[in-house]
Amino acid sequence: MNSLITRGGMFDDFFRDVAPSFYVRPLHGDPLPSPAQIKVDVKETERAYTVQAEVPGVSKEDIQISLDGNVVTLRAEVKQQDSQIKDEKVLRSERYFGSVSRSFQLPQDIDQSESRAKYDNGVLTLTLLKKQGGKSQRLAIE
Protein backbone atom coordinates (compact mmCIF):
# COMPACT_ATOMS: atom_id res chain seq x y z
CA MET A 1 0.00 0.00 0.00
CA ASN A 2 2.94 2.34 0.60
CA SER A 3 4.66 3.65 -2.50
CA LEU A 4 8.01 5.41 -2.52
CA ILE A 5 10.89 5.89 -4.87
CA THR A 6 13.95 4.87 -2.89
CA ARG A 7 17.58 5.77 -3.27
CA GLY A 8 19.92 3.45 -1.45
CA GLY A 9 20.29 -0.14 -0.48
CA MET A 10 19.61 -2.34 2.48
CA PHE A 11 23.11 -1.83 3.88
CA ASP A 12 22.86 1.98 4.09
CA ASP A 13 21.96 1.97 7.80
CA PHE A 14 24.75 -0.50 8.54
CA PHE A 15 27.42 1.59 6.82
CA ARG A 16 26.07 4.82 8.26
CA ASP A 17 26.43 3.42 11.80
CA VAL A 18 29.60 1.30 11.47
CA ALA A 19 31.63 3.33 8.97
CA PRO A 20 30.08 6.79 8.58
CA SER A 21 32.96 8.07 6.43
CA PHE A 22 32.05 5.57 3.69
CA TYR A 23 28.44 6.71 3.42
CA VAL A 24 27.93 9.11 0.51
CA ARG A 25 24.90 11.40 0.72
CA PRO A 26 22.94 12.57 -2.34
CA LEU A 27 24.21 15.80 -3.90
CA HIS A 28 20.87 17.53 -3.51
CA GLY A 29 20.62 17.27 0.25
CA ASP A 30 17.73 15.54 1.93
CA PRO A 31 16.74 12.10 0.62
CA LEU A 32 13.11 11.38 -0.14
CA PRO A 33 11.11 10.54 3.00
CA SER A 34 10.04 7.03 3.82
CA PRO A 35 6.53 6.21 5.08
CA ALA A 36 7.97 5.75 8.57
CA GLN A 37 9.17 9.36 8.46
CA ILE A 38 5.59 10.66 8.43
CA LYS A 39 5.31 10.86 12.20
CA VAL A 40 1.70 10.67 13.39
CA ASP A 41 0.14 11.46 16.77
CA VAL A 42 -3.49 10.34 17.29
CA LYS A 43 -5.62 11.57 20.18
CA GLU A 44 -9.21 10.61 20.99
CA THR A 45 -12.08 12.40 22.70
CA GLU A 46 -15.69 11.26 23.04
CA ARG A 47 -16.69 12.90 19.74
CA ALA A 48 -13.57 12.98 17.59
CA TYR A 49 -10.04 11.90 16.77
CA THR A 50 -7.29 14.47 16.37
CA VAL A 51 -4.42 13.44 14.12
CA GLN A 52 -1.20 15.45 13.79
CA ALA A 53 1.18 14.36 11.03
CA GLU A 54 4.58 15.84 10.23
CA VAL A 55 4.92 16.43 6.49
CA PRO A 56 7.70 19.05 6.22
CA GLY A 57 8.79 20.55 2.92
CA VAL A 58 5.59 19.64 1.08
CA SER A 59 3.04 22.22 -0.07
CA LYS A 60 -0.57 21.66 0.98
CA GLU A 61 -1.56 21.24 -2.69
CA ASP A 62 0.66 18.13 -2.83
CA ILE A 63 -1.01 16.42 0.15
CA GLN A 64 -4.03 14.15 -0.27
CA ILE A 65 -6.15 12.78 2.55
CA SER A 66 -8.58 9.93 1.96
CA LEU A 67 -11.14 8.63 4.43
CA ASP A 68 -12.77 5.23 3.95
CA GLY A 69 -14.82 4.18 6.96
CA ASN A 70 -12.25 4.07 9.74
CA VAL A 71 -9.16 4.01 7.48
CA VAL A 72 -7.20 7.24 7.02
CA THR A 73 -4.70 7.50 4.16
CA LEU A 74 -2.17 10.33 3.92
CA ARG A 75 -0.32 10.77 0.61
CA ALA A 76 2.31 13.40 -0.21
CA GLU A 77 3.99 14.17 -3.53
CA VAL A 78 7.62 15.08 -2.88
CA LYS A 79 9.23 17.49 -5.32
CA GLN A 80 12.79 18.59 -4.66
CA GLN A 81 14.55 20.74 -7.23
CA ASP A 82 17.95 22.34 -7.27
CA SER A 83 19.49 24.44 -10.01
CA GLN A 84 22.66 26.52 -10.21
CA ILE A 85 23.16 28.95 -13.08
CA LYS A 86 26.27 30.96 -14.04
CA ASP A 87 26.49 33.12 -17.19
CA GLU A 88 23.30 31.62 -18.61
CA LYS A 89 24.80 28.09 -18.67
CA VAL A 90 23.30 25.44 -16.47
CA LEU A 91 26.17 23.93 -14.50
CA ARG A 92 24.07 21.51 -12.49
CA SER A 93 20.42 20.58 -12.37
CA GLU A 94 18.96 17.90 -10.10
CA ARG A 95 15.39 16.84 -9.56
CA TYR A 96 13.91 14.29 -7.20
CA PHE A 97 10.27 13.34 -7.46
CA GLY A 98 8.34 10.70 -5.62
CA SER A 99 5.39 10.02 -3.42
CA VAL A 100 4.97 8.66 0.05
CA SER A 101 1.77 7.40 1.63
CA ARG A 102 0.73 6.08 4.99
CA SER A 103 -2.53 4.46 6.04
CA PHE A 104 -3.81 3.62 9.48
CA GLN A 105 -7.04 2.37 10.97
CA LEU A 106 -9.01 4.07 13.74
CA PRO A 107 -11.27 2.19 16.17
CA GLN A 108 -14.47 3.82 14.85
CA ASP A 109 -15.78 5.09 11.45
CA ILE A 110 -15.34 8.76 10.57
CA ASP A 111 -18.02 11.33 9.66
CA GLN A 112 -16.40 12.65 6.48
CA SER A 113 -18.74 15.63 6.03
CA GLU A 114 -17.82 17.09 9.43
CA SER A 115 -14.09 16.31 9.37
CA ARG A 116 -11.53 19.08 8.86
CA ALA A 117 -7.87 19.32 7.85
CA LYS A 118 -5.40 22.14 8.42
CA TYR A 119 -1.75 22.41 7.30
CA ASP A 120 0.58 24.84 9.01
CA ASN A 121 4.41 24.91 9.18
CA GLY A 122 4.85 21.31 8.04
CA VAL A 123 2.25 19.90 10.45
CA LEU A 124 -1.01 18.50 9.12
CA THR A 125 -3.80 18.51 11.73
CA LEU A 126 -6.93 16.45 11.10
CA THR A 127 -10.08 16.71 13.20
CA LEU A 128 -12.08 13.58 12.45
CA LEU A 129 -15.54 13.32 14.00
CA LYS A 130 -16.77 9.81 14.83
CA LYS A 131 -19.64 8.20 12.91
CA GLN A 132 -20.83 4.84 11.57
CA GLY A 133 -20.77 4.15 7.78
CA GLY A 134 -19.93 6.36 4.80
CA LYS A 135 -18.13 6.25 1.45
CA SER A 136 -14.50 6.97 0.66
CA GLN A 137 -14.01 10.70 0.25
CA ARG A 138 -11.10 13.07 -0.26
CA LEU A 139 -10.67 15.73 2.43
CA ALA A 140 -9.78 19.32 1.43
CA ILE A 141 -6.98 21.08 3.32
CA GLU A 142 -7.60 24.58 4.70
XYZ file of C-alpha atoms in Angstrom:
142
model
C 0.000 0.000 0.000
C 2.941 2.337 0.596
C 4.659 3.651 -2.500
C 8.005 5.405 -2.522
C 10.892 5.889 -4.865
C 13.954 4.872 -2.887
C 17.576 5.772 -3.271
C 19.917 3.450 -1.445
C 20.289 -0.141 -0.483
C 19.613 -2.335 2.480
C 23.111 -1.825 3.878
C 22.861 1.984 4.090
C 21.958 1.971 7.797
C 24.753 -0.498 8.544
C 27.424 1.587 6.824
C 26.068 4.823 8.263
C 26.433 3.416 11.799
C 29.602 1.298 11.466
C 31.634 3.325 8.971
C 30.082 6.786 8.576
C 32.965 8.070 6.426
C 32.051 5.569 3.687
C 28.437 6.706 3.422
C 27.925 9.110 0.512
C 24.897 11.402 0.719
C 22.939 12.569 -2.340
C 24.213 15.798 -3.905
C 20.870 17.532 -3.515
C 20.616 17.273 0.255
C 17.733 15.535 1.934
C 16.741 12.101 0.620
C 13.111 11.378 -0.139
C 11.108 10.541 2.998
C 10.041 7.027 3.821
C 6.529 6.209 5.083
C 7.972 5.748 8.575
C 9.171 9.361 8.456
C 5.592 10.663 8.429
C 5.307 10.860 12.200
C 1.705 10.667 13.386
C 0.136 11.464 16.767
C -3.487 10.339 17.288
C -5.620 11.574 20.185
C -9.206 10.611 20.985
C -12.077 12.400 22.697
C -15.692 11.259 23.039
C -16.693 12.905 19.745
C -13.567 12.982 17.586
C -10.040 11.896 16.768
C -7.285 14.468 16.367
C -4.417 13.437 14.123
C -1.203 15.447 13.793
C 1.179 14.359 11.030
C 4.585 15.835 10.234
C 4.924 16.434 6.490
C 7.703 19.046 6.221
C 8.788 20.550 2.918
C 5.586 19.640 1.084
C 3.037 22.223 -0.069
C -0.568 21.660 0.977
C -1.565 21.238 -2.687
C 0.661 18.130 -2.830
C -1.009 16.423 0.148
C -4.026 14.152 -0.268
C -6.149 12.785 2.550
C -8.583 9.927 1.964
C -11.140 8.625 4.433
C -12.767 5.227 3.949
C -14.820 4.178 6.963
C -12.252 4.067 9.741
C -9.156 4.014 7.477
C -7.205 7.242 7.025
C -4.698 7.504 4.164
C -2.170 10.328 3.919
C -0.315 10.766 0.611
C 2.307 13.403 -0.214
C 3.993 14.167 -3.527
C 7.621 15.079 -2.877
C 9.233 17.489 -5.322
C 12.788 18.593 -4.657
C 14.546 20.741 -7.225
C 17.954 22.344 -7.270
C 19.494 24.443 -10.008
C 22.664 26.523 -10.209
C 23.158 28.952 -13.084
C 26.269 30.964 -14.037
C 26.494 33.123 -17.187
C 23.299 31.617 -18.612
C 24.796 28.094 -18.671
C 23.296 25.435 -16.468
C 26.166 23.934 -14.499
C 24.074 21.512 -12.490
C 20.422 20.583 -12.370
C 18.964 17.904 -10.099
C 15.390 16.837 -9.561
C 13.911 14.286 -7.197
C 10.269 13.339 -7.464
C 8.343 10.701 -5.623
C 5.395 10.019 -3.416
C 4.965 8.658 0.049
C 1.766 7.400 1.629
C 0.732 6.085 4.988
C -2.527 4.463 6.040
C -3.809 3.618 9.485
C -7.038 2.367 10.972
C -9.006 4.066 13.740
C -11.275 2.191 16.174
C -14.470 3.817 14.846
C -15.775 5.086 11.453
C -15.338 8.764 10.574
C -18.020 11.333 9.664
C -16.398 12.653 6.475
C -18.737 15.625 6.027
C -17.821 17.086 9.425
C -14.092 16.310 9.374
C -11.526 19.080 8.862
C -7.867 19.317 7.854
C -5.396 22.139 8.425
C -1.754 22.408 7.297
C 0.584 24.842 9.014
C 4.409 24.913 9.180
C 4.848 21.312 8.037
C 2.252 19.897 10.446
C -1.011 18.500 9.118
C -3.804 18.510 11.727
C -6.926 16.449 11.103
C -10.078 16.709 13.201
C -12.077 13.580 12.448
C -15.537 13.320 14.005
C -16.774 9.814 14.831
C -19.644 8.200 12.907
C -20.830 4.839 11.569
C -20.774 4.145 7.783
C -19.934 6.359 4.799
C -18.128 6.249 1.447
C -14.501 6.974 0.656
C -14.011 10.702 0.253
C -11.101 13.073 -0.256
C -10.667 15.727 2.435
C -9.784 19.321 1.431
C -6.980 21.077 3.316
C -7.595 24.577 4.705
